[in-house]
PDB file of C-alpha atoms in Angstrom:
ATOM      1  CA  MET A   1     -29.970 -50.735  -2.646  1.00 84.00           C
ATOM      2  CA  GLU A   2     -26.928 -49.438  -0.865  1.00 90.00           C
ATOM      3  CA  ILE A   3     -25.571 -45.898  -1.281  1.00 91.00           C
ATOM      4  CA  SER A   4     -22.219 -47.323  -2.448  1.00 91.00           C
ATOM      5  CA  LEU A   5     -23.957 -48.966  -5.416  1.00 93.00           C
ATOM      6  CA  PHE A   6     -25.800 -45.734  -6.189  1.00 93.00           C
ATOM      7  CA  SER A   7     -22.474 -43.837  -6.145  1.00 92.00           C
ATOM      8  CA  GLN A   8     -20.837 -46.386  -8.459  1.00 93.00           C
ATOM      9  CA  CYS A   9     -23.713 -46.174 -10.964  1.00 93.00           C
ATOM     10  CA  VAL A  10     -23.560 -42.345 -11.041  1.00 93.00           C
ATOM     11  CA  LYS A  11     -19.765 -42.378 -11.442  1.00 92.00           C
ATOM     12  CA  ASP A  12     -19.865 -44.829 -14.349  1.00 92.00           C
ATOM     13  CA  LEU A  13     -22.590 -42.846 -16.116  1.00 93.00           C
ATOM     14  CA  ILE A  14     -21.034 -39.378 -15.619  1.00 91.00           C
ATOM     15  CA  ALA A  15     -17.759 -40.628 -17.104  1.00 88.00           C
ATOM     16  CA  GLU A  16     -19.549 -41.171 -20.425  1.00 89.00           C
ATOM     17  CA  ASN A  17     -22.268 -38.470 -20.262  1.00 90.00           C
ATOM     18  CA  ASP A  18     -22.380 -34.745 -19.559  1.00 89.00           C
ATOM     19  CA  LYS A  19     -25.207 -35.157 -17.050  1.00 92.00           C
ATOM     20  CA  VAL A  20     -27.048 -37.829 -15.050  1.00 93.00           C
ATOM     21  CA  ASP A  21     -30.621 -37.173 -13.889  1.00 94.00           C
ATOM     22  CA  VAL A  22     -31.473 -38.740 -10.516  1.00 93.00           C
ATOM     23  CA  PRO A  23     -35.225 -39.147  -9.834  1.00 90.00           C
ATOM     24  CA  TYR A  24     -36.590 -37.292  -6.756  1.00 85.00           C
ATOM     25  CA  LEU A  25     -33.159 -35.648  -6.149  1.00 90.00           C
ATOM     26  CA  GLY A  26     -31.593 -33.606  -8.972  1.00 92.00           C
ATOM     27  CA  THR A  27     -28.988 -33.631 -11.700  1.00 93.00           C
ATOM     28  CA  PHE A  28     -25.275 -34.428 -11.617  1.00 93.00           C
ATOM     29  CA  SER A  29     -23.355 -32.678 -14.390  1.00 91.00           C
ATOM     30  CA  ALA A  30     -19.764 -32.675 -15.656  1.00 88.00           C
ATOM     31  CA  GLU A  31     -17.864 -29.762 -17.244  1.00 86.00           C
ATOM     32  CA  MET A  32     -14.517 -29.814 -19.013  1.00 82.00           C
ATOM     33  CA  MET A  33     -11.880 -27.619 -17.340  1.00 76.00           C
ATOM     34  CA  PRO A  34      -8.700 -26.512 -19.137  1.00 78.00           C
ATOM     35  CA  ALA A  35      -5.157 -26.940 -17.900  1.00 76.00           C
ATOM     36  CA  SER A  36      -4.079 -24.448 -15.254  1.00 73.00           C
ATOM     37  CA  TYR A  37      -1.078 -23.214 -13.301  1.00 73.00           C
ATOM     38  CA  SER A  38      -0.626 -23.539  -9.576  1.00 70.00           C
ATOM     39  CA  ASP A  39      -0.690 -20.463  -7.337  1.00 63.00           C
ATOM     40  CA  ARG A  40       3.062 -19.930  -7.610  1.00 71.00           C
ATOM     41  CA  GLN A  41       3.107 -20.928 -11.293  1.00 69.00           C
ATOM     42  CA  THR A  42       5.553 -23.726 -10.614  1.00 75.00           C
ATOM     43  CA  THR A  43       3.236 -26.600 -11.625  1.00 80.00           C
ATOM     44  CA  ILE A  44       0.998 -27.171 -14.660  1.00 81.00           C
ATOM     45  CA  HIS A  45      -2.145 -29.162 -13.852  1.00 70.00           C
ATOM     46  CA  PRO A  46      -3.628 -31.160 -16.771  1.00 72.00           C
ATOM     47  CA  PRO A  47      -7.206 -30.613 -17.987  1.00 75.00           C
ATOM     48  CA  PHE A  48      -9.957 -32.464 -16.162  1.00 75.00           C
ATOM     49  CA  ARG A  49     -13.722 -32.816 -15.898  1.00 83.00           C
ATOM     50  CA  LYS A  50     -15.378 -31.051 -12.987  1.00 87.00           C
ATOM     51  CA  MET A  51     -18.485 -32.614 -11.437  1.00 89.00           C
ATOM     52  CA  ALA A  52     -21.311 -30.610  -9.866  1.00 90.00           C
ATOM     53  CA  PHE A  53     -24.872 -31.125  -8.598  1.00 92.00           C
ATOM     54  CA  HIS A  54     -28.078 -29.141  -9.022  1.00 91.00           C
ATOM     55  CA  LYS A  55     -31.173 -29.954  -6.939  1.00 90.00           C
ATOM     56  CA  CYS A  56     -34.329 -30.025  -9.039  1.00 90.00           C
ATOM     57  CA  GLU A  57     -37.469 -32.078  -9.741  1.00 89.00           C
ATOM     58  CA  VAL A  58     -36.655 -35.179 -11.861  1.00 88.00           C
ATOM     59  CA  SER A  59     -39.263 -37.743 -12.888  1.00 87.00           C
ATOM     60  CA  LEU A  60     -38.707 -41.469 -13.401  1.00 83.00           C
ATOM     61  CA  GLU A  61     -38.861 -41.003 -17.160  1.00 87.00           C
ATOM     62  CA  GLN A  62     -36.103 -38.339 -17.021  1.00 90.00           C
ATOM     63  CA  GLY A  63     -34.007 -40.658 -14.835  1.00 90.00           C
ATOM     64  CA  ARG A  64     -34.342 -43.617 -17.183  1.00 92.00           C
ATOM     65  CA  LEU A  65     -30.577 -43.660 -17.860  1.00 93.00           C
ATOM     66  CA  LEU A  66     -29.862 -44.240 -14.157  1.00 93.00           C
ATOM     67  CA  LEU A  67     -32.691 -46.806 -13.807  1.00 92.00           C
ATOM     68  CA  ASP A  68     -31.293 -48.824 -16.709  1.00 93.00           C
ATOM     69  CA  LYS A  69     -27.865 -48.744 -15.040  1.00 93.00           C
ATOM     70  CA  VAL A  70     -29.369 -50.001 -11.739  1.00 92.00           C
ATOM     71  CA  VAL A  71     -31.158 -52.831 -13.621  1.00 93.00           C
ATOM     72  CA  GLN A  72     -27.859 -53.751 -15.287  1.00 92.00           C
ATOM     73  CA  GLU A  73     -25.969 -53.815 -11.961  1.00 91.00           C
ATOM     74  CA  THR A  74     -28.619 -55.539  -9.794  1.00 90.00           C
ATOM     75  CA  GLY A  75     -30.375 -57.762 -12.372  1.00 90.00           C
ATOM     76  CA  VAL A  76     -33.863 -56.805 -11.118  1.00 91.00           C
ATOM     77  CA  SER A  77     -36.811 -55.565 -13.173  1.00 91.00           C
ATOM     78  CA  LEU A  78     -37.241 -51.909 -14.104  1.00 89.00           C
ATOM     79  CA  GLU A  79     -40.097 -51.479 -11.643  1.00 90.00           C
ATOM     80  CA  GLN A  80     -38.114 -53.065  -8.837  1.00 92.00           C
ATOM     81  CA  ALA A  81     -35.090 -50.913  -9.708  1.00 89.00           C
ATOM     82  CA  GLY A  82     -37.291 -47.819  -9.382  1.00 89.00           C
ATOM     83  CA  VAL A  83     -38.516 -48.937  -5.941  1.00 91.00           C
ATOM     84  CA  GLU A  84     -35.034 -49.712  -4.629  1.00 91.00           C
ATOM     85  CA  LEU A  85     -33.666 -46.438  -6.017  1.00 91.00           C
ATOM     86  CA  GLY A  86     -36.496 -44.561  -4.317  1.00 90.00           C
ATOM     87  CA  TRP A  87     -35.698 -46.180  -0.935  1.00 92.00           C
ATOM     88  CA  CYS A  88     -31.984 -45.371  -1.347  1.00 92.00           C
ATOM     89  CA  LEU A  89     -32.643 -41.707  -2.205  1.00 91.00           C
ATOM     90  CA  SER A  90     -35.141 -41.391   0.648  1.00 91.00           C
ATOM     91  CA  ARG A  91     -32.489 -42.480   3.162  1.00 92.00           C
ATOM     92  CA  LEU A  92     -29.962 -40.106   1.522  1.00 92.00           C
ATOM     93  CA  CYS A  93     -32.298 -37.106   1.836  1.00 90.00           C
ATOM     94  CA  SER A  94     -33.177 -37.976   5.445  1.00 91.00           C
ATOM     95  CA  GLU A  95     -29.494 -38.139   6.351  1.00 91.00           C
ATOM     96  CA  LEU A  96     -28.790 -34.813   4.644  1.00 91.00           C
ATOM     97  CA  GLU A  97     -31.669 -33.080   6.421  1.00 89.00           C
ATOM     98  CA  GLY A  98     -30.584 -34.551   9.757  1.00 90.00           C
ATOM     99  CA  SER A  99     -26.784 -34.448   9.855  1.00 92.00           C
ATOM    100  CA  LYS A 100     -26.326 -32.117   6.810  1.00 92.00           C
ATOM    101  CA  ILE A 101     -23.804 -34.510   5.254  1.00 93.00           C
ATOM    102  CA  CYS A 102     -23.831 -37.849   3.407  1.00 93.00           C
ATOM    103  CA  LYS A 103     -20.799 -39.660   2.039  1.00 93.00           C
ATOM    104  CA  LEU A 104     -20.958 -41.044  -1.531  1.00 92.00           C
ATOM    105  CA  PRO A 105     -18.110 -43.592  -1.638  1.00 92.00           C
ATOM    106  CA  GLY A 106     -15.732 -43.129  -4.573  1.00 90.00           C
ATOM    107  CA  LEU A 107     -17.540 -39.980  -5.687  1.00 91.00           C
ATOM    108  CA  GLY A 108     -17.575 -37.278  -3.049  1.00 92.00           C
ATOM    109  CA  VAL A 109     -19.771 -35.813  -0.322  1.00 93.00           C
ATOM    110  CA  MET A 110     -23.320 -34.500  -0.440  1.00 92.00           C
ATOM    111  CA  ARG A 111     -24.013 -31.591   1.927  1.00 93.00           C
ATOM    112  CA  ALA A 112     -27.006 -29.504   2.972  1.00 91.00           C
ATOM    113  CA  ASN A 113     -27.165 -25.955   4.314  1.00 90.00           C
ATOM    114  CA  ALA A 114     -29.562 -24.461   6.867  1.00 88.00           C
ATOM    115  CA  ARG A 115     -32.272 -24.114   4.195  1.00 88.00           C
ATOM    116  CA  ASN A 116     -31.828 -27.778   3.200  1.00 85.00           C
ATOM    117  CA  GLU A 117     -30.336 -26.876  -0.150  1.00 89.00           C
ATOM    118  CA  PHE A 118     -28.172 -29.779  -1.366  1.00 90.00           C
ATOM    119  CA  TYR A 119     -24.804 -29.401  -3.017  1.00 88.00           C
ATOM    120  CA  PHE A 120     -22.019 -31.783  -3.986  1.00 92.00           C
ATOM    121  CA  VAL A 121     -18.287 -31.702  -3.122  1.00 92.00           C
ATOM    122  CA  PRO A 122     -16.269 -34.120  -5.317  1.00 91.00           C
ATOM    123  CA  ASP A 123     -13.243 -36.017  -4.055  1.00 89.00           C
ATOM    124  CA  ASP A 124      -9.860 -34.459  -4.835  1.00 85.00           C
ATOM    125  CA  ASP A 125      -8.735 -37.550  -6.764  1.00 82.00           C
ATOM    126  CA  LEU A 126     -12.053 -38.043  -8.601  1.00 84.00           C
ATOM    127  CA  ASP A 127     -11.372 -39.177 -12.181  1.00 82.00           C
ATOM    128  CA  ILE A 128     -14.393 -39.084 -14.512  1.00 81.00           C
ATOM    129  CA  TRP A 129     -12.454 -38.466 -17.753  1.00 75.00           C
ATOM    130  CA  PRO A 130     -11.177 -41.689 -19.319  1.00 69.00           C
ATOM    131  CA  ASP A 131      -9.263 -39.817 -22.028  1.00 66.00           C
ATOM    132  CA  GLY A 132      -7.211 -38.043 -19.352  1.00 63.00           C
ATOM    133  CA  LEU A 133      -5.915 -41.289 -17.866  1.00 57.00           C
ATOM    134  CA  GLY A 134      -2.203 -41.013 -17.133  1.00 55.00           C
ATOM    135  CA  LEU A 135      -2.022 -37.216 -17.236  1.00 62.00           C
ATOM    136  CA  GLU A 136       0.015 -35.964 -14.329  1.00 66.00           C
ATOM    137  CA  PRO A 137       0.893 -32.457 -13.106  1.00 67.00           C
ATOM    138  CA  VAL A 138       4.109 -31.138 -14.610  1.00 77.00           C
ATOM    139  CA  SER A 139       6.541 -29.338 -12.310  1.00 77.00           C
ATOM    140  CA  ILE A 140       8.330 -26.349 -13.794  1.00 76.00           C
ATOM    141  CA  LYS A 141      11.840 -25.792 -12.497  1.00 66.00           C
ATOM    142  CA  LEU A 142      13.688 -22.757 -13.676  1.00 58.00           C
ATOM    143  CA  SER A 143      17.225 -23.631 -14.637  1.00 52.00           C
ATOM    144  CA  GLU A 144      19.701 -21.817 -12.506  1.00 47.00           C
ATOM    145  CA  ARG A 145      22.167 -19.683 -14.377  1.00 49.00           C
ATOM    146  CA  ARG A 146      25.657 -20.935 -14.015  1.00 51.00           C
ATOM    147  CA  GLU A 147      28.073 -18.182 -13.302  1.00 52.00           C
ATOM    148  CA  VAL A 148      31.195 -18.399 -15.429  1.00 51.00           C
ATOM    149  CA  PRO A 149      34.206 -17.862 -13.202  1.00 56.00           C
ATOM    150  CA  GLN A 150      36.052 -14.776 -14.291  1.00 61.00           C
ATOM    151  CA  PRO A 151      39.856 -14.620 -14.125  1.00 60.00           C
ATOM    152  CA  GLU A 152      41.106 -12.759 -11.139  1.00 63.00           C
ATOM    153  CA  PRO A 153      42.881  -9.498 -12.013  1.00 63.00           C
ATOM    154  CA  GLU A 154      46.644  -9.571 -11.691  1.00 63.00           C
ATOM    155  CA  PRO A 155      47.938  -7.562  -8.766  1.00 62.00           C
ATOM    156  CA  GLU A 156      49.471  -4.268  -9.795  1.00 63.00           C
ATOM    157  CA  PRO A 157      53.171  -3.758  -8.972  1.00 60.00           C
ATOM    158  CA  GLU A 158      53.748  -1.634  -5.938  1.00 62.00           C
ATOM    159  CA  PRO A 159      55.241   1.787  -6.738  1.00 59.00           C
ATOM    160  CA  GLU A 160      58.866   2.313  -5.741  1.00 60.00           C
ATOM    161  CA  PRO A 161      59.331   4.616  -2.752  1.00 58.00           C
ATOM    162  CA  GLU A 162      60.601   8.058  -3.710  1.00 58.00           C
ATOM    163  CA  PRO A 163      63.812   9.354  -2.078  1.00 53.00           C
ATOM    164  CA  GLU A 164      63.223  11.515   0.916  1.00 56.00           C
ATOM    165  CA  SER A 165      63.720  15.199   0.154  1.00 53.00           C
ATOM    166  CA  LYS A 166      65.254  17.517   2.668  1.00 52.00           C
ATOM    167  CA  PRO A 167      62.894  20.169   3.929  1.00 50.00           C
ATOM    168  CA  GLU A 168      63.708  23.531   2.377  1.00 53.00           C
ATOM    169  CA  SER A 169      64.604  26.271   4.790  1.00 50.00           C
ATOM    170  CA  LYS A 170      62.128  29.091   4.719  1.00 51.00           C
ATOM    171  CA  PRO A 171      63.616  32.591   4.388  1.00 49.00           C
ATOM    172  CA  GLU A 172      63.143  34.801   7.316  1.00 53.00           C
ATOM    173  CA  SER A 173      60.251  37.114   6.743  1.00 53.00           C
ATOM    174  CA  ALA A 174      60.931  40.836   6.891  1.00 51.00           C
ATOM    175  CA  PRO A 175      59.131  42.792   9.574  1.00 52.00           C
ATOM    176  CA  GLU A 176      55.813  44.068   8.368  1.00 53.00           C
ATOM    177  CA  PRO A 177      55.408  47.852   8.279  1.00 50.00           C
ATOM    178  CA  ASP A 178      52.801  49.453  10.451  1.00 51.00           C
ATOM    179  CA  SER A 179      49.382  49.265   8.861  1.00 49.00           C
ATOM    180  CA  LYS A 180      48.526  52.864   9.842  1.00 47.00           C
ATOM    181  CA  PRO A 181      51.263  55.365   8.861  1.00 45.00           C
ATOM    182  CA  GLU A 182      51.523  58.427  10.951  1.00 48.00           C
ATOM    183  CA  SER A 183      50.100  61.481   9.248  1.00 45.00           C
ATOM    184  CA  SER A 184      51.493  64.927   9.912  1.00 47.00           C
ATOM    185  CA  ILE A 185      48.263  66.600   8.748  1.00 47.00           C
ATOM    186  CA  PRO A 186      45.627  66.632  11.501  1.00 47.00           C
ATOM    187  CA  SER A 187      42.250  65.255  10.430  1.00 47.00           C
ATOM    188  CA  TRP A 188      38.794  66.599  11.256  1.00 42.00           C
ATOM    189  CA  SER A 189      38.322  63.841  13.771  1.00 47.00           C
ATOM    190  CA  ASP A 190      41.350  65.074  15.686  1.00 49.00           C
ATOM    191  CA  THR A 191      39.725  68.431  16.515  1.00 50.00           C
ATOM    192  CA  PRO A 192      38.017  68.406  19.870  1.00 53.00           C
ATOM    193  CA  ALA A 193      34.214  68.584  19.798  1.00 52.00           C
ATOM    194  CA  PRO A 194      32.669  71.710  21.380  1.00 54.00           C
ATOM    195  CA  ASP A 195      31.162  71.407  24.779  1.00 66.00           C
ATOM    196  CA  HIS A 196      27.353  70.884  25.047  1.00 74.00           C
ATOM    197  CA  SER A 197      26.881  73.873  27.332  1.00 81.00           C
ATOM    198  CA  GLU A 198      28.703  76.106  24.866  1.00 84.00           C
ATOM    199  CA  ARG A 199      26.286  75.022  22.077  1.00 84.00           C
ATOM    200  CA  LEU A 200      23.292  75.944  24.222  1.00 86.00           C
ATOM    201  CA  ARG A 201      24.774  79.326  24.972  1.00 86.00           C
ATOM    202  CA  ILE A 202      25.295  80.075  21.258  1.00 89.00           C
ATOM    203  CA  ILE A 203      21.715  79.014  20.378  1.00 89.00           C
ATOM    204  CA  ARG A 204      20.275  81.218  23.135  1.00 87.00           C
ATOM    205  CA  LEU A 205      22.308  84.187  21.914  1.00 89.00           C
ATOM    206  CA  ILE A 206      21.027  83.755  18.352  1.00 92.00           C
ATOM    207  CA  LEU A 207      17.415  83.547  19.545  1.00 91.00           C
ATOM    208  CA  ILE A 208      17.798  86.703  21.620  1.00 91.00           C
ATOM    209  CA  VAL A 209      19.234  88.615  18.636  1.00 90.00           C
ATOM    210  CA  LEU A 210      16.384  87.509  16.391  1.00 90.00           C
ATOM    211  CA  ALA A 211      13.798  88.479  19.008  1.00 88.00           C
ATOM    212  CA  VAL A 212      15.342  91.938  19.374  1.00 87.00           C
ATOM    213  CA  LEU A 213      15.379  92.444  15.589  1.00 87.00           C
ATOM    214  CA  LEU A 214      11.731  91.396  15.378  1.00 84.00           C
ATOM    215  CA  VAL A 215      10.742  93.856  18.148  1.00 82.00           C
ATOM    216  CA  LEU A 216      12.646  96.677  16.450  1.00 82.00           C
ATOM    217  CA  PHE A 217      10.979  95.885  13.131  1.00 77.00           C
ATOM    218  CA  VAL A 218       7.506  95.964  14.674  1.00 76.00           C
ATOM    219  CA  ALA A 219       8.217  99.208  16.530  1.00 76.00           C
ATOM    220  CA  ALA A 220       9.580 100.878  13.395  1.00 71.00           C
ATOM    221  CA  SER A 221       6.498  99.796  11.443  1.00 68.00           C
ATOM    222  CA  TYR A 222       4.254 101.296  14.075  1.00 67.00           C
ATOM    223  CA  LEU A 223       6.225 104.562  14.483  1.00 68.00           C
ATOM    224  CA  PHE A 224       7.108 105.110  10.883  1.00 61.00           C
ATOM    225  CA  THR A 225       3.942 103.950   9.200  1.00 62.00           C
ATOM    226  CA  ASP A 226       4.308 106.135   6.144  1.00 61.00           C
ATOM    227  CA  THR A 227       7.900 105.153   5.589  1.00 62.00           C
ATOM    228  CA  MET A 228       7.494 101.439   6.301  1.00 60.00           C
ATOM    229  CA  SER A 229       4.176 101.022   4.473  1.00 66.00           C
ATOM    230  CA  PRO A 230       5.725 100.669   0.975  1.00 69.00           C
ATOM    231  CA  ILE A 231       8.216  98.196   2.327  1.00 67.00           C
ATOM    232  CA  LEU A 232       5.530  96.141   4.013  1.00 65.00           C
ATOM    233  CA  ASP A 233       3.357  96.209   0.924  1.00 67.00           C
ATOM    234  CA  ARG A 234       6.200  94.780  -1.175  1.00 69.00           C
ATOM    235  CA  ILE A 235       6.741  92.082   1.392  1.00 69.00           C
ATOM    236  CA  LEU A 236       3.060  91.153   1.790  1.00 66.00           C
ATOM    237  CA  TYR A 237       1.766  91.543  -1.802  1.00 68.00           C
ATOM    238  CA  THR A 238       2.885  90.690  -5.334  1.00 75.00           C
ATOM    239  CA  ARG A 239       3.284  93.206  -8.170  1.00 74.00           C
ATOM    240  CA  GLU A 240      -0.083  92.349  -9.713  1.00 76.00           C
ATOM    241  CA  GLU A 241      -1.853  92.779  -6.336  1.00 73.00           C
ATOM    242  CA  LEU A 242      -0.101  96.126  -5.809  1.00 68.00           C
ATOM    243  CA  ARG A 243      -1.186  97.239  -9.293  1.00 74.00           C
ATOM    244  CA  LEU A 244      -4.768  96.285  -8.479  1.00 72.00           C
ATOM    245  CA  LEU A 245      -4.544  98.208  -5.164  1.00 69.00           C
ATOM    246  CA  GLY A 246      -3.164 101.239  -7.069  1.00 67.00           C
ATOM    247  CA  LYS A 247       0.129 101.327  -5.193  1.00 60.00           C
TER     248      LYS A 247
END
């Protein structure tokens, strides 16, 4: 049994069933997918059936649907169909484990990863939905807005030039009076400042007079103790302190 015949049997069965169990290999399943937009939302893709594969243990009894299809296509007995299917799947698994890829004509590609896990990649144009025959993608084109030509505005009439006016003669300005009138009264700032040496001489004279008065006051207090004592007491003490001292 060739792999092309195996692929054709699986394709015919999956078009009418949700799943097809393959003995010694796994299960092919189909799932209905809704309509969708393209990436740029410019095309609507019709609904379709998506085909997938799951590797699992399947016995001959579970794969009876496929065996009956092989008997129908080849015309051999059920036992012989099981033998030929086993040989076909054995070659498929050996090819997947060796080259990691096996082509299923008209269906897709079987692949294997580093851990020898099998998975199925369907063809882009795979059609397993008879009811969707004739459905094509619909392109959405946004209608361009037509710009209504607007009437051009009428040009405004140019204003008439005004007659030239003669420049008016400016009257001669009167001479401005002096900003600072002369004052006959002398101000304080006009008096000359005294000389610095004269100030020092006056201060020295005042200090000498005060020193002399202080010396005279001390000498009089010492010479005339009885006379100056009441005066000193009034200077040094208050009335209450004098009353306490009995003076």
